[in-house]
Amino acid sequence: MRNKLSFDLQLSARKAAIAERIASHKIARSKVSVFLMAMSAGVFMAIGFTFYLSVIADAPSSQALTHLVGGLCFTLGFILLAVCGTSLFTSSVMTVMAKSRGVISWRTWLINALLVACGNLAGIACFSLLIWFSGLVMSENAMWGVAVLHCAEGKMHHTFTESVSLGIMCNLMVCLALWMSYCGRSLCDKIVAMILPITLFVASGFEHCIANLFVIPFAIAIRHFAPRPFGNWRTVAQTIFLH
């Protein structure tokens, strides 16, 4: 009997099988392949964050609208991840599904996770260098660079407990976005399914550890090595964001 539901979605059992198959495939890659795919993921995350920063740098004073639009823009990074099949550390924790079925050992899973984390960091570092030498930091009267500093400073006020809690909630949203993407059968289905969970964690201020590897070190570099002094950046930030 044909399913007459109006939405053609994968069933839960089917989604679990898809997740397990993808996890097994990622684990089975060679170490070099895992590292290179993780580097690509780091680049994609940096691209998404760059899009986010470019939008909020020249955004209106409405904080709610800024966070919403910025969150939608940041989704680009995760769309690239899903389309290209790369490995991001936060979403790669779902490869534990392969361990739950006895396909891999904990040692194999841990080595894969460490390789992915290192690859993400390497990809972010490479893209950060491109951003630095492109002069984007100084674009729009240094508004882009100020946006980086403003964003990074906001992340420094959390206590350890707050940071861990925000990180867990962020990873929950990332895994839910990935899980929901398995519902879809077409590329459009998958993209639409991912948008709201990712937008939610960005707009709510949840902390993504890999994204922070981009913005916080980059803010430190701007603060100390930018060609134009940013010593009075807080005054500049107030002018930009409050007027």
Coordinates of N, CA and C in Angstrom, one line a residue:
M1 N 0.9 -1.2 0.0 CA 0.0 0.0 0.0 C 0.9 1.2 0.0
R2 N 0.6 2.2 -0.9 CA 1.4 3.3 -1.0 C 1.2 4.3 0.1
N3 N 2.3 4.9 0.5 CA 2.2 5.9 1.6 C 1.6 7.2 1.0
K4 N 0.5 7.7 1.5 CA -0.2 8.8 1.0 C 0.1 10.1 1.8
L5 N 1.1 10.1 2.6 CA 1.5 11.3 3.3 C 2.0 12.3 2.3
S6 N 1.8 13.6 2.6 CA 2.1 14.7 1.6 C 3.6 14.9 1.6
F7 N 4.3 14.5 2.6 CA 5.8 14.7 2.7 C 6.5 13.4 2.5
D8 N 7.4 13.4 1.5 CA 8.1 12.1 1.2 C 9.4 12.1 2.0
L9 N 9.3 11.6 3.2 CA 10.4 11.6 4.1 C 10.9 10.2 4.4
Q10 N 12.2 10.2 4.7 CA 12.8 8.9 5.2 C 12.2 8.5 6.6
L11 N 11.9 7.3 6.8 CA 11.4 6.9 8.1 C 12.6 6.8 9.1
S12 N 12.3 6.7 10.4 CA 13.4 6.8 11.4 C 14.3 5.6 11.3
A13 N 13.8 4.4 11.0 CA 14.7 3.3 10.9 C 15.7 3.5 9.7
R14 N 15.1 4.0 8.6 CA 15.9 4.3 7.4 C 17.0 5.3 7.7
K15 N 16.6 6.4 8.5 CA 17.6 7.4 8.8 C 18.7 6.8 9.7
A16 N 18.4 6.0 10.6 CA 19.4 5.3 11.4 C 20.4 4.5 10.6
A17 N 19.8 3.8 9.6 CA 20.7 3.0 8.7 C 21.6 3.9 7.8
I18 N 21.0 5.1 7.4 CA 21.8 6.0 6.6 C 23.0 6.6 7.5
A19 N 22.6 7.0 8.7 CA 23.6 7.5 9.6 C 24.7 6.5 9.9
E20 N 24.4 5.3 10.1 CA 25.4 4.2 10.4 C 26.2 4.0 9.1
R21 N 25.6 4.0 8.0 CA 26.4 3.7 6.7 C 27.4 4.9 6.5
I22 N 26.9 6.1 6.7 CA 27.8 7.3 6.5 C 29.0 7.2 7.5
A23 N 28.6 6.9 8.8 CA 29.7 6.8 9.8 C 30.7 5.8 9.5
S24 N 30.2 4.6 9.0 CA 31.2 3.5 8.7 C 32.1 3.9 7.5
H25 N 31.5 4.7 6.5 CA 32.2 5.1 5.4 C 33.3 6.1 5.8
K26 N 33.0 7.0 6.7 CA 33.9 8.0 7.1 C 35.1 7.4 7.9
I27 N 34.8 6.4 8.7 CA 35.8 5.7 9.5 C 36.7 4.9 8.6
A28 N 36.2 4.4 7.5 CA 36.9 3.5 6.7 C 37.9 4.2 5.8
R29 N 37.8 5.5 5.7 CA 38.8 6.3 4.9 C 40.2 6.2 5.4
S30 N 41.2 6.4 4.5 CA 42.5 6.4 5.0 C 42.8 7.6 5.9
K31 N 43.8 7.6 6.7 CA 44.1 8.8 7.6 C 44.3 10.0 6.8
V32 N 45.0 9.9 5.6 CA 45.3 11.1 4.8 C 44.0 11.7 4.3
S33 N 43.1 10.8 3.8 CA 41.8 11.2 3.3 C 41.0 11.9 4.4
V34 N 41.0 11.3 5.6 CA 40.2 11.9 6.7 C 40.7 13.3 7.0
F35 N 42.0 13.4 7.0 CA 42.6 14.7 7.3 C 42.3 15.8 6.3
L36 N 42.4 15.4 5.0 CA 42.1 16.3 3.9 C 40.6 16.7 3.9
M37 N 39.8 15.8 4.1 CA 38.3 16.1 4.1 C 38.0 17.0 5.3
A38 N 38.7 16.8 6.4 CA 38.5 17.6 7.6 C 39.0 19.0 7.3
M39 N 40.1 19.1 6.6 CA 40.6 20.5 6.2 C 39.6 21.2 5.4
S40 N 39.0 20.5 4.5 CA 37.9 21.1 3.7 C 36.8 21.6 4.5
A41 N 36.4 20.8 5.5 CA 35.4 21.2 6.4 C 35.7 22.4 7.2
G42 N 37.0 22.5 7.7 CA 37.4 23.7 8.3 C 37.3 25.0 7.5
V43 N 37.7 24.8 6.2 CA 37.6 25.9 5.3 C 36.1 26.3 5.1
F44 N 35.2 25.3 5.0 CA 33.8 25.6 4.8 C 33.2 26.3 6.0
M45 N 33.6 25.9 7.2 CA 33.2 26.6 8.4 C 33.6 28.0 8.5
A46 N 34.9 28.3 8.1 CA 35.4 29.6 8.1 C 34.7 30.5 7.0
I47 N 34.3 29.9 5.9 CA 33.5 30.6 4.9 C 32.2 31.0 5.4
G48 N 31.5 30.1 6.1 CA 30.2 30.4 6.7 C 30.3 31.5 7.8
F49 N 31.4 31.5 8.6 CA 31.6 32.5 9.6 C 31.9 33.8 9.0
T50 N 32.7 33.8 7.9 CA 33.0 35.0 7.1 C 31.8 35.7 6.6
F51 N 30.9 34.9 6.1 CA 29.6 35.4 5.6 C 28.8 36.0 6.7
Y52 N 28.8 35.3 7.8 CA 28.1 35.9 9.0 C 28.7 37.2 9.5
L53 N 30.0 37.3 9.6 CA 30.7 38.5 10.0 C 30.5 39.6 9.0
S54 N 30.5 39.3 7.7 CA 30.3 40.3 6.7 C 28.9 40.9 6.8
V55 N 27.9 40.2 7.2 CA 26.6 40.7 7.3 C 26.4 41.5 8.6
I56 N 26.9 41.0 9.7 CA 26.7 41.7 11.0 C 27.6 43.0 11.1
A57 N 28.6 43.0 10.2 CA 29.5 44.2 10.3 C 28.8 45.5 9.8
D58 N 27.8 45.3 8.9 CA 27.1 46.4 8.4 C 25.6 46.3 8.6
A59 N 25.3 45.7 9.7 CA 23.9 45.4 10.0 C 23.2 46.5 10.7
P60 N 21.9 46.6 10.6 CA 21.1 47.6 11.4 C 21.2 47.4 12.9
S61 N 20.7 48.4 13.7 CA 20.9 48.3 15.1 C 20.0 47.3 15.8
S62 N 19.0 46.7 15.1 CA 18.2 45.7 15.6 C 18.9 44.4 15.9
Q63 N 19.2 44.1 17.1 CA 20.0 42.9 17.5 C 19.3 41.6 17.1
A64 N 17.9 41.6 17.3 CA 17.2 40.4 16.9 C 17.3 40.1 15.4
L65 N 17.1 41.1 14.6 CA 17.2 40.9 13.2 C 18.6 40.6 12.7
T66 N 19.6 41.2 13.4 CA 21.0 40.9 13.1 C 21.3 39.4 13.3
H67 N 20.9 38.9 14.5 CA 21.2 37.6 14.9 C 20.5 36.6 13.9
L68 N 19.3 36.9 13.5 CA 18.5 36.0 12.7 C 19.1 35.9 11.3
V69 N 19.4 37.1 10.7 CA 20.0 37.1 9.4 C 21.4 36.5 9.4
G70 N 22.2 36.8 10.5 CA 23.5 36.3 10.6 C 23.5 34.7 10.7
G71 N 22.5 34.2 11.5 CA 22.3 32.8 11.6 C 22.0 32.1 10.3
L72 N 21.2 32.7 9.5 CA 20.8 32.2 8.2 C 22.1 32.2 7.3
C73 N 22.9 33.2 7.4 CA 24.1 33.3 6.5 C 25.1 32.2 7.0
F74 N 25.2 32.0 8.3 CA 26.2 31.0 8.8 C 25.8 29.6 8.3
T75 N 24.6 29.4 8.0 CA 24.1 28.1 7.6 C 24.8 27.6 6.3
L76 N 25.3 28.6 5.5 CA 26.1 28.2 4.3 C 27.2 27.2 4.6
G77 N 27.9 27.4 5.7 CA 29.0 26.5 6.0 C 28.6 25.1 6.2
F78 N 27.4 24.9 6.8 CA 26.9 23.6 7.0 C 26.3 23.0 5.8
I79 N 25.8 23.8 4.9 CA 25.3 23.3 3.6 C 26.4 22.8 2.8
L80 N 27.5 23.5 2.8 CA 28.7 23.1 2.0 C 29.2 21.8 2.6
L81 N 29.2 21.6 3.9 CA 29.6 20.4 4.6 C 28.8 19.2 4.1
A82 N 27.5 19.4 4.1 CA 26.6 18.3 3.8 C 26.7 18.0 2.3
V83 N 26.8 19.0 1.4 CA 26.8 18.7 0.0 C 28.1 18.0 -0.4
C84 N 29.2 18.5 0.2 CA 30.6 17.9 -0.2 C 31.0 16.7 0.6
G85 N 30.2 16.4 1.6 CA 30.5 15.1 2.4 C 31.8 15.2 3.2
T86 N 32.2 16.4 3.7 CA 33.4 16.5 4.5 C 33.1 16.2 5.9
S87 N 34.2 16.3 6.8 CA 34.1 15.8 8.2 C 34.4 17.0 9.1
L88 N 33.4 17.4 9.9 CA 33.5 18.4 10.9 C 33.5 17.7 12.3
F89 N 34.3 18.2 13.2 CA 34.5 17.5 14.4 C 33.1 17.4 15.2
T90 N 32.4 18.5 15.2 CA 31.1 18.4 16.0 C 30.1 17.5 15.4
S91 N 30.0 17.4 14.1 CA 29.1 16.4 13.5 C 29.7 15.0 13.4
S92 N 31.0 14.9 13.5 CA 31.6 13.6 13.4 C 31.4 12.8 14.6
V93 N 31.0 13.4 15.7 CA 30.7 12.6 16.9 C 29.6 11.6 16.7
M94 N 28.8 11.8 15.6 CA 27.7 10.9 15.3 C 28.3 9.6 14.7
T95 N 29.6 9.6 14.4 CA 30.2 8.3 13.9 C 30.2 7.3 15.1
V96 N 29.9 7.7 16.3 CA 29.7 6.8 17.4 C 28.7 5.8 17.1
M97 N 27.8 6.1 16.2 CA 26.7 5.1 15.8 C 27.4 3.8 15.2
A98 N 28.5 4.0 14.5 CA 29.2 2.8 14.0 C 29.7 2.0 15.2
K99 N 30.2 2.7 16.2 CA 30.7 1.9 17.4 C 29.5 1.2 18.1
S100 N 28.4 1.8 18.2 CA 27.3 1.2 18.9 C 26.8 -0.1 18.2
R101 N 27.1 -0.2 16.9 CA 26.8 -1.5 16.2 C 28.0 -2.4 16.1
G102 N 29.1 -2.1 16.8 CA 30.2 -3.0 16.9 C 31.1 -3.0 15.6
V103 N 30.9 -1.9 14.7 CA 31.6 -1.9 13.5 C 33.1 -1.5 13.7
I104 N 33.3 -0.6 14.7 CA 34.6 -0.1 15.0 C 34.9 -0.2 16.5
S105 N 36.1 0.1 16.9 CA 36.5 0.1 18.3 C 36.6 1.5 18.8
W106 N 36.6 1.7 20.1 CA 36.7 3.0 20.6 C 38.1 3.7 20.2
R107 N 39.1 2.9 20.1 CA 40.4 3.4 19.7 C 40.3 4.0 18.3
T108 N 39.7 3.3 17.4 CA 39.5 3.7 16.0 C 38.7 5.0 16.0
W109 N 37.6 5.0 16.8 CA 36.8 6.2 16.8 C 37.5 7.4 17.3
L110 N 38.3 7.2 18.4 CA 39.1 8.4 19.0 C 40.1 8.9 18.0
I111 N 40.8 8.0 17.3 CA 41.9 8.4 16.4 C 41.2 9.2 15.2
N112 N 40.1 8.7 14.8 CA 39.4 9.5 13.7 C 38.9 10.8 14.2
A113 N 38.4 10.9 15.4 CA 38.0 12.2 15.9 C 39.1 13.2 16.1
L114 N 40.3 12.7 16.5 CA 41.4 13.6 16.7 C 41.9 14.1 15.3
L115 N 41.9 13.2 14.3 CA 42.4 13.6 13.0 C 41.4 14.6 12.4
V116 N 40.2 14.4 12.6 CA 39.2 15.4 12.1 C 39.4 16.8 12.8
A117 N 39.6 16.8 14.1 CA 39.8 18.0 14.8 C 41.0 18.8 14.3
C118 N 42.1 18.0 14.1 CA 43.4 18.6 13.6 C 43.2 19.1 12.2
G119 N 42.5 18.4 11.4 CA 42.2 18.8 10.0 C 41.4 20.0 9.9
N120 N 40.3 20.1 10.8 CA 39.5 21.3 10.9 C 40.3 22.5 11.2
L121 N 41.2 22.4 12.2 CA 42.1 23.5 12.6 C 43.0 23.9 11.5
A122 N 43.6 22.9 10.7 CA 44.5 23.3 9.6 C 43.7 24.0 8.5
G123 N 42.5 23.6 8.2 CA 41.7 24.2 7.2 C 41.4 25.7 7.6
I124 N 41.0 25.8 8.9 CA 40.7 27.2 9.3 C 41.9 28.1 9.3
A125 N 43.1 27.6 9.6 CA 44.3 28.3 9.6 C 44.6 28.8 8.2
C126 N 44.4 27.9 7.2 CA 44.7 28.2 5.8 C 43.8 29.3 5.3
F127 N 42.5 29.2 5.6 CA 41.5 30.2 5.1 C 41.7 31.5 5.9
S128 N 42.1 31.5 7.1 CA 42.4 32.7 7.9 C 43.5 33.5 7.3
L129 N 44.5 32.8 6.8 CA 45.6 33.5 6.1 C 45.2 34.2 4.8
L130 N 44.3 33.5 4.1 CA 43.7 34.1 2.9 C 42.9 35.4 3.2
I131 N 42.1 35.3 4.3 CA 41.3 36.4 4.7 C 42.3 37.6 5.1
W132 N 43.3 37.2 5.9 CA 44.3 38.3 6.4 C 44.9 39.0 5.2
F133 N 45.5 38.2 4.3 CA 46.2 38.9 3.2 C 45.3 39.5 2.1
S134 N 44.0 39.2 2.2 CA 43.0 39.8 1.2 C 42.7 41.2 1.6
G135 N 43.0 41.6 2.8 CA 42.7 43.0 3.3 C 41.2 43.1 3.7
L136 N 40.5 42.0 3.8 CA 39.1 42.1 4.3 C 39.0 42.7 5.7
V137 N 40.0 42.5 6.5 CA 39.9 43.0 7.9 C 39.7 44.5 7.9
M138 N 40.3 45.2 6.9 CA 40.3 46.7 6.9 C 39.2 47.2 6.0
S139 N 38.3 46.3 5.4 CA 37.3 46.8 4.5 C 36.2 47.6 5.2
E140 N 35.5 48.4 4.5 CA 34.5 49.3 5.1 C 34.9 50.0 6.3
N141 N 36.1 50.7 6.2 CA 36.7 51.4 7.3 C 36.9 50.6 8.5
A142 N 37.4 49.4 8.3 CA 37.7 48.4 9.3 C 36.5 47.9 10.1
M143 N 35.3 48.0 9.6 CA 34.1 47.5 10.2 C 34.2 46.0 10.4
W144 N 34.7 45.3 9.3 CA 34.7 43.9 9.4 C 35.7 43.4 10.5
G145 N 36.8 44.0 10.6 CA 37.7 43.7 11.7 C 37.1 44.0 13.1
V146 N 36.4 45.1 13.2 CA 35.8 45.4 14.5 C 34.7 44.4 14.8
A147 N 34.0 43.9 13.8 CA 33.0 42.9 14.0 C 33.6 41.6 14.6
V148 N 34.8 41.2 14.1 CA 35.5 40.1 14.6 C 35.8 40.3 16.1
L149 N 36.4 41.4 16.4 CA 36.7 41.7 17.8 C 35.5 41.7 18.7
H150 N 34.5 42.3 18.2 CA 33.2 42.4 19.0 C 32.7 41.0 19.3
C151 N 32.7 40.2 18.3 CA 32.2 38.8 18.4 C 33.0 38.0 19.3
A152 N 34.3 38.1 19.2 CA 35.2 37.3 20.0 C 35.2 37.8 21.5
E153 N 35.1 39.1 21.7 CA 35.0 39.5 23.1 C 33.8 39.0 23.8
G154 N 32.6 38.9 23.1 CA 31.4 38.4 23.7 C 31.6 37.0 24.2
K155 N 32.4 36.2 23.5 CA 32.6 34.8 23.9 C 33.5 34.7 25.1
M156 N 34.3 35.7 25.5 CA 35.2 35.6 26.6 C 34.6 35.8 27.9
H157 N 33.3 36.2 28.0 CA 32.7 36.5 29.3 C 32.0 35.3 29.9
H158 N 32.0 34.2 29.2 CA 31.3 33.0 29.8 C 32.2 32.4 30.8
T159 N 31.5 31.8 31.8 CA 32.3 31.0 32.8 C 32.5 29.6 32.1
F160 N 33.3 28.8 32.8 CA 33.6 27.5 32.3 C 32.3 26.7 32.1
T161 N 31.5 26.7 33.1 CA 30.2 25.9 33.1 C 29.3 26.4 32.0
E162 N 29.2 27.8 31.8 CA 28.4 28.3 30.7 C 28.9 27.9 29.4
S163 N 30.3 27.9 29.2 CA 30.9 27.6 27.9 C 30.6 26.1 27.6
V164 N 30.7 25.2 28.6 CA 30.4 23.8 28.3 C 29.0 23.6 28.0
S165 N 28.1 24.3 28.7 CA 26.6 24.1 28.5 C 26.3 24.6 27.1
L166 N 26.8 25.8 26.7 CA 26.5 26.4 25.4 C 27.1 25.5 24.3
G167 N 28.2 24.9 24.5 CA 28.8 24.0 23.6 C 28.0 22.8 23.4
I168 N 27.5 22.2 24.4 CA 26.7 21.0 24.3 C 25.4 21.3 23.6
M169 N 24.7 22.4 23.9 CA 23.5 22.8 23.2 C 23.8 23.0 21.7
C170 N 24.9 23.6 21.4 CA 25.3 23.9 20.0 C 25.4 22.5 19.3
N171 N 26.2 21.6 19.9 CA 26.4 20.3 19.2 C 25.1 19.5 19.1
L172 N 24.2 19.7 20.0 CA 22.9 19.1 19.9 C 22.2 19.6 18.7
M173 N 22.2 20.9 18.4 CA 21.6 21.5 17.2 C 22.3 21.0 15.9
V174 N 23.6 20.9 16.0 CA 24.4 20.5 14.8 C 24.0 19.0 14.5
C175 N 23.9 18.2 15.5 CA 23.6 16.8 15.2 C 22.1 16.6 14.8
L176 N 21.2 17.4 15.4 CA 19.8 17.4 14.9 C 19.7 17.9 13.5
A177 N 20.5 18.9 13.1 CA 20.4 19.4 11.7 C 20.9 18.3 10.8
L178 N 22.0 17.6 11.2 CA 22.5 16.5 10.4 C 21.5 15.3 10.3
W179 N 20.9 15.0 11.4 CA 19.9 13.9 11.5 C 18.7 14.3 10.6
M180 N 18.2 15.5 10.7 CA 17.1 15.9 9.9 C 17.4 15.9 8.4
S181 N 18.6 16.2 8.1 CA 19.0 16.2 6.7 C 18.9 14.8 6.1
Y182 N 19.0 13.8 6.9 CA 18.8 12.4 6.5 C 17.4 12.1 6.1
C183 N 16.5 12.9 6.6 CA 15.0 12.7 6.2 C 14.8 13.0 4.7
G184 N 15.5 13.9 4.2 CA 15.3 14.3 2.8 C 15.8 13.4 1.8
R185 N 15.2 13.4 0.6 CA 15.7 12.5 -0.5 C 16.4 13.4 -1.6
S186 N 16.1 14.7 -1.6 CA 16.7 15.5 -2.6 C 17.7 16.5 -1.9
L187 N 18.5 17.2 -2.6 CA 19.4 18.2 -2.1 C 18.6 19.3 -1.4
C188 N 17.6 19.8 -2.1 CA 16.7 20.8 -1.5 C 16.1 20.4 -0.2
D189 N 15.7 19.2 -0.1 CA 15.1 18.7 1.2 C 16.1 18.8 2.3
K190 N 17.3 18.4 2.0 CA 18.4 18.3 3.0 C 18.7 19.7 3.5
I191 N 18.8 20.7 2.5 CA 19.2 22.0 2.9 C 18.1 22.7 3.7
V192 N 16.9 22.6 3.3 CA 15.8 23.2 4.1 C 15.7 22.6 5.5
A193 N 16.0 21.3 5.7 CA 15.9 20.6 7.0 C 17.0 21.2 7.9
M194 N 18.1 21.6 7.4 CA 19.3 22.0 8.2 C 19.2 23.5 8.6
I195 N 18.4 24.3 7.9 CA 18.5 25.7 8.1 C 18.1 26.1 9.6
L196 N 16.9 25.7 10.0 CA 16.4 26.2 11.3 C 17.3 25.8 12.5
P197 N 17.7 24.5 12.7 CA 18.6 24.2 13.8 C 19.9 25.0 13.8
I198 N 20.5 25.2 12.7 CA 21.7 26.0 12.6 C 21.5 27.4 13.0
T199 N 20.4 28.0 12.4 CA 20.1 29.4 12.6 C 19.8 29.6 14.1
L200 N 19.1 28.6 14.7 CA 18.7 28.7 16.1 C 20.0 28.8 17.0
F201 N 21.0 27.9 16.8 CA 22.2 28.0 17.7 C 23.0 29.2 17.5
V202 N 23.0 29.8 16.3 CA 23.7 31.0 16.1 C 23.0 32.2 16.7
A203 N 21.7 32.3 16.4 CA 20.9 33.4 16.9 C 20.8 33.4 18.5
S204 N 20.9 32.2 19.1 CA 20.8 32.0 20.5 C 22.1 32.2 21.2
G205 N 23.2 32.3 20.5 CA 24.5 32.5 21.1 C 25.1 31.2 21.6
F206 N 24.7 30.0 21.1 CA 25.4 28.8 21.5 C 26.8 28.8 20.9
E207 N 27.7 28.1 21.6 CA 29.1 28.1 21.2 C 29.6 26.9 20.4
H208 N 30.0 27.2 19.2 CA 30.5 26.1 18.3 C 32.0 26.1 18.4
C209 N 32.6 25.0 18.9 CA 34.0 25.0 19.2 C 34.9 25.2 18.0
I210 N 34.5 24.6 16.8 CA 35.3 24.8 15.6 C 35.2 26.2 15.1
A211 N 34.0 26.8 15.1 CA 33.8 28.2 14.7 C 34.7 29.1 15.6
N212 N 34.7 28.8 16.8 CA 35.5 29.6 17.8 C 37.0 29.5 17.5
L213 N 37.5 28.4 16.9 CA 38.9 28.3 16.5 C 39.2 29.2 15.4
F214 N 38.2 29.7 14.7 CA 38.4 30.7 13.6 C 38.4 32.1 14.2
V215 N 37.3 32.5 14.9 CA 37.1 33.9 15.3 C 38.0 34.3 16.4
I216 N 38.2 33.5 17.4 CA 39.0 34.0 18.6 C 40.5 34.2 18.2
P217 N 41.2 33.2 17.6 CA 42.6 33.5 17.2 C 42.7 34.6 16.2
F218 N 41.6 34.7 15.3 CA 41.7 35.8 14.3 C 41.5 37.1 15.0
A219 N 40.7 37.2 16.0 CA 40.6 38.5 16.8 C 41.9 38.8 17.5
I220 N 42.6 37.8 18.0 CA 43.9 38.1 18.7 C 44.9 38.6 17.6
A221 N 44.9 38.0 16.4 CA 45.8 38.5 15.4 C 45.4 39.9 15.0
I222 N 44.2 40.3 14.9 CA 43.8 41.6 14.5 C 44.2 42.6 15.6
R223 N 44.0 42.2 16.8 CA 44.3 43.1 18.0 C 45.8 43.5 18.0
H224 N 46.6 42.5 17.6 CA 48.1 42.7 17.8 C 48.8 43.0 16.5
F225 N 48.3 42.6 15.4 CA 49.1 42.6 14.1 C 48.4 43.4 13.0
A226 N 47.2 43.9 13.2 CA 46.5 44.6 12.1 C 47.3 45.8 11.6
P227 N 47.3 46.1 10.3 CA 48.1 47.2 9.8 C 47.6 48.6 10.4
R228 N 46.4 48.7 10.8 CA 45.9 49.9 11.4 C 45.6 49.6 12.9
P229 N 46.0 50.5 13.8 CA 45.8 50.2 15.2 C 44.3 50.0 15.6
F230 N 44.1 49.0 16.4 CA 42.7 48.8 16.8 C 42.6 49.0 18.3
G231 N 43.5 49.8 18.9 CA 43.6 50.0 20.3 C 42.3 50.6 20.9
N232 N 41.6 51.5 20.0 CA 40.3 52.1 20.5 C 39.1 51.4 19.8
W233 N 39.3 50.1 19.6 CA 38.2 49.4 18.9 C 36.9 49.4 19.6
R234 N 36.9 49.5 20.9 CA 35.6 49.5 21.6 C 34.8 50.7 21.3
T235 N 35.5 51.9 21.2 CA 34.8 53.1 20.8 C 34.3 53.0 19.4
V236 N 35.1 52.5 18.5 CA 34.7 52.3 17.2 C 33.5 51.4 17.1
A237 N 33.5 50.3 17.9 CA 32.4 49.3 17.9 C 31.1 50.0 18.4
Q238 N 31.2 50.8 19.4 CA 30.0 51.5 19.9 C 29.4 52.4 18.8
T239 N 30.3 53.1 18.1 CA 29.8 53.9 17.0 C 29.1 53.1 15.9
I240 N 29.7 51.9 15.6 CA 29.1 51.1 14.5 C 27.8 50.4 14.9
F241 N 27.8 49.8 16.1 CA 26.7 48.9 16.4 C 25.6 49.6 17.2
L242 N 25.8 50.9 17.7 CA 24.8 51.5 18.4 C 24.2 52.7 17.7
H243 N 24.8 53.1 16.6 CA 24.3 54.3 15.9 C 23.9 53.9 14.4

